[in-house]
Coordinates of N, CA and C in Angstrom, one line a residue:
X1 N 53.3 3.4 -116.2 CA 53.6 2.1 -115.4 C 52.9 2.2 -114.1
X2 N 53.1 3.5 -113.6 CA 52.6 3.7 -112.2 C 51.1 3.5 -112.2
X3 N 50.5 3.8 -113.2 CA 49.1 3.8 -113.2 C 48.5 2.4 -113.0
X4 N 49.3 1.5 -113.4 CA 49.0 0.2 -113.6 C 49.1 -0.4 -112.0
X5 N 50.1 0.2 -111.4 CA 50.5 -0.2 -109.9 C 49.2 0.3 -109.0
X6 N 48.8 1.5 -109.5 CA 47.6 2.1 -108.5 C 46.4 1.1 -108.9
X7 N 46.1 0.9 -110.2 CA 44.9 0.1 -110.5 C 45.0 -1.3 -109.7
X8 N 46.3 -1.7 -109.8 CA 46.4 -3.1 -109.2 C 46.4 -2.9 -107.8
X9 N 46.8 -1.9 -107.1 CA 46.6 -1.9 -105.7 C 45.2 -1.7 -105.4
X10 N 44.5 -1.1 -106.0 CA 43.0 -0.8 -105.7 C 42.4 -2.2 -105.8
X11 N 42.7 -3.1 -106.8 CA 42.1 -4.3 -107.1 C 42.5 -5.3 -105.7
X12 N 43.8 -5.2 -105.7 CA 44.5 -6.0 -104.5 C 43.8 -5.4 -103.0
X13 N 43.7 -4.4 -103.0 CA 42.9 -3.7 -101.7 C 41.6 -4.5 -101.4
X14 N 40.9 -4.8 -102.5 CA 39.4 -5.4 -102.4 C 39.8 -6.9 -102.0
X15 N 40.9 -7.5 -102.5 CA 41.0 -8.8 -102.2 C 41.9 -8.9 -100.9
X16 N 43.1 -8.1 -100.7 CA 44.0 -8.2 -99.7 C 44.2 -6.7 -99.0
X17 N 43.2 -6.5 -98.3 CA 43.2 -5.1 -97.7 C 44.3 -4.9 -96.5
X18 N 44.9 -6.1 -96.2 CA 46.1 -6.2 -95.3 C 47.3 -5.5 -95.7
X19 N 47.6 -5.6 -97.0 CA 48.8 -5.0 -97.6 C 48.6 -3.3 -97.6
X20 N 47.3 -2.9 -97.6 CA 47.3 -1.3 -97.3 C 47.1 -1.0 -96.1
X21 N 47.1 -1.9 -95.1 CA 46.9 -1.7 -93.5 C 45.5 -1.6 -93.2
X22 N 44.6 -2.5 -94.0 CA 43.3 -2.4 -93.6 C 42.5 -1.3 -94.3
X23 N 42.9 -0.9 -95.6 CA 42.3 0.2 -96.2 C 41.6 -0.2 -97.3
X24 N 40.2 -0.4 -97.3 CA 39.4 -1.0 -98.4 C 38.9 0.3 -99.1
X25 N 39.2 0.4 -100.3 CA 38.6 1.6 -100.9 C 37.5 1.1 -102.2

């Protein structure tokens, strides 16, 4: 289930980098 969060986080980072503190990968 954690893998989904990581994958989702990466996708979200592209859309909302603010959540990651401005970290776009």
